[in-house]
Every structure is written in C-alpha cells, then in structure tokens.
Short mmCIF file of C-alpha atoms in Angstrom, two decimals:
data_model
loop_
_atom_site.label_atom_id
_atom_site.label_comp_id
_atom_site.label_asym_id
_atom_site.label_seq_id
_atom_site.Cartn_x
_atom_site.Cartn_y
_atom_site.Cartn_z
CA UNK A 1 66.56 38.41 -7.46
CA UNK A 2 64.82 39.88 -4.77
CA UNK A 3 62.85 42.51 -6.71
CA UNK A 4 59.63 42.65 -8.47
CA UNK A 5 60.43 44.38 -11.73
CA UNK A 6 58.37 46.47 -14.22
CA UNK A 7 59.28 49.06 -16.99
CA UNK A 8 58.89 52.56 -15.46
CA UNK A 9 56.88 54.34 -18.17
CA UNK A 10 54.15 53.72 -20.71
CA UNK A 11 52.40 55.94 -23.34
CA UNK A 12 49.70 55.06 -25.37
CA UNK A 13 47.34 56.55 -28.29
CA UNK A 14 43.26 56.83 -26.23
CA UNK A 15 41.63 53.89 -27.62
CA UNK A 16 44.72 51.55 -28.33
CA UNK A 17 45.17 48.62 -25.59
CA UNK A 18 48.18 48.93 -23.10
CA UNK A 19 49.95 46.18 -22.23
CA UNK A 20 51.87 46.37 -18.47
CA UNK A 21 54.34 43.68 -17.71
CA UNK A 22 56.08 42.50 -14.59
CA UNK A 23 58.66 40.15 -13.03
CA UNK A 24 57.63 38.67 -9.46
CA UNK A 25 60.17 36.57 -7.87
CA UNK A 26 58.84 34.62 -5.46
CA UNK A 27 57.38 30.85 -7.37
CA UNK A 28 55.35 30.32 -3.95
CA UNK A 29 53.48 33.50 -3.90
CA UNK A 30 49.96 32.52 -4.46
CA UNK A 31 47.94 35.67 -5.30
CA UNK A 32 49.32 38.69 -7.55
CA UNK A 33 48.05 41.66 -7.70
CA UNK A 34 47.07 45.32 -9.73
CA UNK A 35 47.15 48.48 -7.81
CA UNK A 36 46.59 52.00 -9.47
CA UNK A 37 47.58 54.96 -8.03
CA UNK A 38 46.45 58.16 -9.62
CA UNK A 39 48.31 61.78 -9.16
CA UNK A 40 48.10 62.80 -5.33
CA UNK A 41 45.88 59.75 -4.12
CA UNK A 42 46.02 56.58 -2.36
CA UNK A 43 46.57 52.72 -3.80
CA UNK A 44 43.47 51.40 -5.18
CA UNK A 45 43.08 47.73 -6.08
CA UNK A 46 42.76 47.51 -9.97
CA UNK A 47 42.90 43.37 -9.83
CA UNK A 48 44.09 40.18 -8.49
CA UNK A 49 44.78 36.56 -9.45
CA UNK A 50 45.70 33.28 -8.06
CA UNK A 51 48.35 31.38 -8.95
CA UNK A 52 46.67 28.49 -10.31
CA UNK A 53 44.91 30.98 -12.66
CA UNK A 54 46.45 31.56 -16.24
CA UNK A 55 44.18 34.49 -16.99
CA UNK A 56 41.49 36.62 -15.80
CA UNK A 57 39.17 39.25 -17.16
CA UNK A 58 37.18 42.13 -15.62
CA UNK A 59 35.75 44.41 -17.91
CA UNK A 60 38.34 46.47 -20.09
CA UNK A 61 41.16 44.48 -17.78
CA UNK A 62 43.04 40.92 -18.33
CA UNK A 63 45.63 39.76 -16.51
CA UNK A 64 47.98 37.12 -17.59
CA UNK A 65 50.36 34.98 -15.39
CA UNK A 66 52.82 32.65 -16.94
CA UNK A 67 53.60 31.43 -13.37
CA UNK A 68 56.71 29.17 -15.48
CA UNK A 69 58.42 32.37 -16.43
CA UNK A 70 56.83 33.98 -13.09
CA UNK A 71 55.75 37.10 -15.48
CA UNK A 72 52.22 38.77 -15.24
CA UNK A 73 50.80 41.21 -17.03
CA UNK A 74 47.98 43.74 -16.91
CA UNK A 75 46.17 44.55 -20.34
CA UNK A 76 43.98 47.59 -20.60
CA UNK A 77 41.71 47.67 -23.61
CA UNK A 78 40.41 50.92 -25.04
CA UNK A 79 42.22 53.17 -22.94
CA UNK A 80 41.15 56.38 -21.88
CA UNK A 81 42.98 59.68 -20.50
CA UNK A 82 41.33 59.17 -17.01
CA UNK A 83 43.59 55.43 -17.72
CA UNK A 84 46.77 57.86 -17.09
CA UNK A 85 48.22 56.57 -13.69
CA UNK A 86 51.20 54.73 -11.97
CA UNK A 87 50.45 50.86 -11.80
CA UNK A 88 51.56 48.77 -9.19
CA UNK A 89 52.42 45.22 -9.61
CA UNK A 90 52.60 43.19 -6.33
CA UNK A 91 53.14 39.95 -5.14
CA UNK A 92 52.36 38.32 -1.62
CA UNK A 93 54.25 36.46 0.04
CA UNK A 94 55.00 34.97 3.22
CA UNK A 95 51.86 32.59 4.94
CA UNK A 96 48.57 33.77 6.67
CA UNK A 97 50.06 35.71 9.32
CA UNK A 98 53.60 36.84 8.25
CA UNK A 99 52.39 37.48 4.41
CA UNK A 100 52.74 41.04 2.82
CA UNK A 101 53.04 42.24 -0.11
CA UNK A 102 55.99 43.52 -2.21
CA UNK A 103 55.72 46.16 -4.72
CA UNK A 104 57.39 46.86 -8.17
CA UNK A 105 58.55 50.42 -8.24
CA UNK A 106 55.21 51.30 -10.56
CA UNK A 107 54.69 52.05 -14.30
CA UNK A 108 53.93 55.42 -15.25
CA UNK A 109 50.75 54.96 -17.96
CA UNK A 110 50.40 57.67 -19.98
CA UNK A 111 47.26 58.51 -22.24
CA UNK A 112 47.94 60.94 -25.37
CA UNK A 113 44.00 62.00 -26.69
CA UNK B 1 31.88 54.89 4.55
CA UNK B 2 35.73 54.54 3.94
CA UNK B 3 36.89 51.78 4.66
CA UNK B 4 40.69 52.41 5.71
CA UNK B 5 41.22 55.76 6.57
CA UNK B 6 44.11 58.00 7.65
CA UNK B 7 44.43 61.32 8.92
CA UNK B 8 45.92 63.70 8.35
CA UNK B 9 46.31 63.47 4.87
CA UNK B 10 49.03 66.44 4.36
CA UNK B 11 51.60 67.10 7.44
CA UNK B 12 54.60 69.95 7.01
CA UNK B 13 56.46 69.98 10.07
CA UNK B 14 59.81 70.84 11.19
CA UNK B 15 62.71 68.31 12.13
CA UNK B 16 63.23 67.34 15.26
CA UNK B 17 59.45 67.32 15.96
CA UNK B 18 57.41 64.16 17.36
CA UNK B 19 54.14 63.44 15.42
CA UNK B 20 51.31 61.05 14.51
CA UNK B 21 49.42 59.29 11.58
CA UNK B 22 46.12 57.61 12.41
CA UNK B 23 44.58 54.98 11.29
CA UNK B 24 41.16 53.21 11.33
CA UNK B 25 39.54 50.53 9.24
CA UNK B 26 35.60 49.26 9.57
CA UNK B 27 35.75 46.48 7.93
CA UNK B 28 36.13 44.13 10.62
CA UNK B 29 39.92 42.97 9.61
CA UNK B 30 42.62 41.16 11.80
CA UNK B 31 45.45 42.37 10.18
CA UNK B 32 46.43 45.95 10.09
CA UNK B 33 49.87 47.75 8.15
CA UNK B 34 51.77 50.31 7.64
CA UNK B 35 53.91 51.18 4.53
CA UNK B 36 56.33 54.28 3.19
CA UNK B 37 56.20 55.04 0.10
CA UNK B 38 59.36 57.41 -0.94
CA UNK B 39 60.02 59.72 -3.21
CA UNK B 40 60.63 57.67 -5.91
CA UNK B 41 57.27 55.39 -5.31
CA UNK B 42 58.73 52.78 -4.28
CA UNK B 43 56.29 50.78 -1.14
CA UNK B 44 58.05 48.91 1.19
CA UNK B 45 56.33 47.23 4.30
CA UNK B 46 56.95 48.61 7.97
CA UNK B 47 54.88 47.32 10.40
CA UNK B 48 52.01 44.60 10.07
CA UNK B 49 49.44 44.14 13.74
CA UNK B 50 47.43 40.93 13.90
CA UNK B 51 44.50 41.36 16.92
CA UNK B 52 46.86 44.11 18.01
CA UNK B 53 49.99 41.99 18.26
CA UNK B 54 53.16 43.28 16.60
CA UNK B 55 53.36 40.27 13.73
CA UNK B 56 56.14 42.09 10.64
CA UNK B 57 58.75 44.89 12.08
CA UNK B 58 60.58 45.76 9.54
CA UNK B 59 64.12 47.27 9.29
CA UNK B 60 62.96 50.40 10.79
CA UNK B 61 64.55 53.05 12.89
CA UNK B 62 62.88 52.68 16.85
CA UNK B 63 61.97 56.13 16.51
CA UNK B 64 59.19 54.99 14.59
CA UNK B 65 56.26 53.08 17.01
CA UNK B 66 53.52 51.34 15.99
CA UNK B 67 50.26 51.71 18.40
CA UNK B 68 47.31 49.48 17.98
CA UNK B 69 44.91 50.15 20.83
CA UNK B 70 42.21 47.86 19.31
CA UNK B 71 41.96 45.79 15.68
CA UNK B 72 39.91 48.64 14.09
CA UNK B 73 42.79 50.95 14.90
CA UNK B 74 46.39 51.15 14.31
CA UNK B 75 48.64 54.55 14.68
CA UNK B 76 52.04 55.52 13.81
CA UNK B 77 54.15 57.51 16.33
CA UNK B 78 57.20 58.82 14.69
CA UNK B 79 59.80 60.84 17.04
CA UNK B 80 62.51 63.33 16.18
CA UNK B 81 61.47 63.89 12.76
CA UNK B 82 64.35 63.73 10.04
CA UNK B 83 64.16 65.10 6.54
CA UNK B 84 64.63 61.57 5.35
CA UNK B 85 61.57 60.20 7.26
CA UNK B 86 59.28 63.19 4.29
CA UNK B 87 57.26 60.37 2.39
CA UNK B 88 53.88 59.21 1.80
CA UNK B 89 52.99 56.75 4.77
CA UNK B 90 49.78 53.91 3.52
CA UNK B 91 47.86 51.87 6.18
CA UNK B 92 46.27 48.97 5.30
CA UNK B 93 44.03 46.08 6.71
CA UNK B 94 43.12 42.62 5.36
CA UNK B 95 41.39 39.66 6.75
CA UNK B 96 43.46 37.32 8.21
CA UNK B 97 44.41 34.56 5.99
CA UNK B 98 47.32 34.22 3.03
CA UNK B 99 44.65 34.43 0.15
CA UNK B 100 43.27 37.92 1.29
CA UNK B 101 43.35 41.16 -0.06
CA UNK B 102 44.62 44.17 1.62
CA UNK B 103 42.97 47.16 1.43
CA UNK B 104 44.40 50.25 1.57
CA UNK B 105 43.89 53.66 2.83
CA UNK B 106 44.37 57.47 0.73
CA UNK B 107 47.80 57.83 2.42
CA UNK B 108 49.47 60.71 4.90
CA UNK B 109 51.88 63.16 3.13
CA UNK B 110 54.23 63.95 5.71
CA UNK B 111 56.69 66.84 5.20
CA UNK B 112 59.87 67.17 7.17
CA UNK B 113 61.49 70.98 6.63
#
C-alpha cells in the first residue's frame, strides 16, 4: 500500500520499556526516521537509521529495521511521564532533490506514574 | 539560535481572508518545505524549494503560493481562507542530498472562523 502504518495509541507503566512499531512501504527508501511531537509543539527528531542498518542505539532509544518485512520499530527503555507524546514514524523517499518524507498518522504514547 | 523558525505561531482569522506564514532557517540548507498537518495529525508534504526553485508541488489548491525570496527563506501565501485550510502548517529545511535530515520548525496554528 501506499501508507506508512502504526498503531494509534500506547500506554505504558513509568519505568517499563515501550515498544512502537511501524509499516513503511517503500523497499528503496534509504533512511527512516523518529519524530516526537509533544502537546502544542513542533516535530522534533527523536532518531534515524539507514537502511543497511539492522539496529541502532542512542541512549534510552533502539531502533530496529527488518528492512525484509520493511517494519521498524522504536524502543524506549525506562520510560518516563515527560516520554508521553505522539511519535512519528517516517520514511524518505524519492532521490536527492525530489525526496520527502512520508509520515504515519503518529502513536499516541502514554505514561501512567 | 533556532534553527527553522516560523511565525506566527497561532493565527485566528476569518474566511475569506488572505494571509501569511513565514519562514526562515540559518543553517545554511538548499532545500526548504512546507507541510499541513490536519486535524487528525496526519503530515502530508506541500511544497519543497531547492536554491529557491519550486522542486515538489503537491496536490494543492493555487490559492496556496509558495514564496522563496532567498534559500534562508521560504513563505506561504494562502488566499481566500476556507475553514478547511484551519491546520497546523510545518516548514522545514535539509541539506541537499537523499541521505539528509530535515529539520523542522515549531509549526503555525492557523485558525479559519
């Protein structure tokens, strides 16, 4: 299809790990990316990783890519209530000048203390 | 010190009205966008600049024009405001190339009433 998918909500326990999934569709895309947007703000980039990558850590954040099953994921670890957010999944596509990226329609995380 | 930013940030106005979003980044990127992000979250591409050339127009209404007077800047003219056009409108800029990240700015609530 022509969507990027992801499950729409999330709650977790603070200090559990939540685990964000998502569908791209595009096999070509070559960089995929996190973006967090919190109540009333802008997009801020969480992440990224290239396609050749199967994983990649940063701090309390690992991303997965099975780029077979073209499914990424975003795992937080220890999760805290300033965690809660909407997380964006995106994949780019398109070369170096006509390349943008498209957007799942966000999960809502949400952090119970 | 931001790097992509956008004003206004909150615009009410009435339909029918003509108005504009500006946007300016300092970090020395080709590429400029703009996306809409509606009600429901979901960001979809409209416009992407490269050096000030129109590159991406996407399946938007021609009351909507793109302005880029110079890479660093990139504005969004909308005319004849509709109530369908209320949504949260993101610029963004990346360096030119497929690999690179865009960046993007705190977003423009616009209003129609």
């Amino acid at each position: 299809g022509e969507d990027v998918e992801q499950s729409l909500f999330l709650s977790v326990r603070e200090g559990d790990s939540s685990v964000i999934n998502c569908t791209y569709t595009d096999s070509s895309s070559t960089y995929l990316y996190w973006y967090k947007q919190e109540p009333g703000a802008g997009l801020q980039l969480l992440t990224y990783i290239f396609s050749n990558m199967d994983m990649k850590q940063d701090q309390r954040l690992t991303v997965l890519l099975n780029k077979k099953d073209k499914h990424l994921s975003l795992r937080i670890a220890d999760t805290q209530t300033g965690d809660s957010a909407i997380y964006f999944c995106a994949e780019r596509r398109g070369g170096s000048t006509l390349g943008r990226l498209y957007f799942g329609r966000g999960t809502q995380l949400t952090v119970w203390p | 010190d931001t790097a992509v930013s956008q004003t206004p940030k909150y615009l009410v106005t009435q339909m029918g009205n003509d108005k504009s979003i500006k946007c300016e980044q300092n970090l020395g990127h080709d590429t400029m966008y703009w996306y809409k992000q509606d009600s429901k979250k979901f960001l979809k591409i409209m416009f992407s600049y490269n050096n000030k050339e129109l590159i991406i127009n996407e399946t938007v209404p021609n009351r909507f024009s793109p302005k880029s007077p110079d890479k660093a800047h990139l504005n969004l003219h909308i005319n004849s405001l509709e109530l369908g056009d209320s949504a949260v409108y993101f610029c963004a800029s990346s360096p030119h190339g497929a690999g690179n990240t865009i960046y993007f700015g705190e977003g423009s609530w616009l209003t129609v009433v």
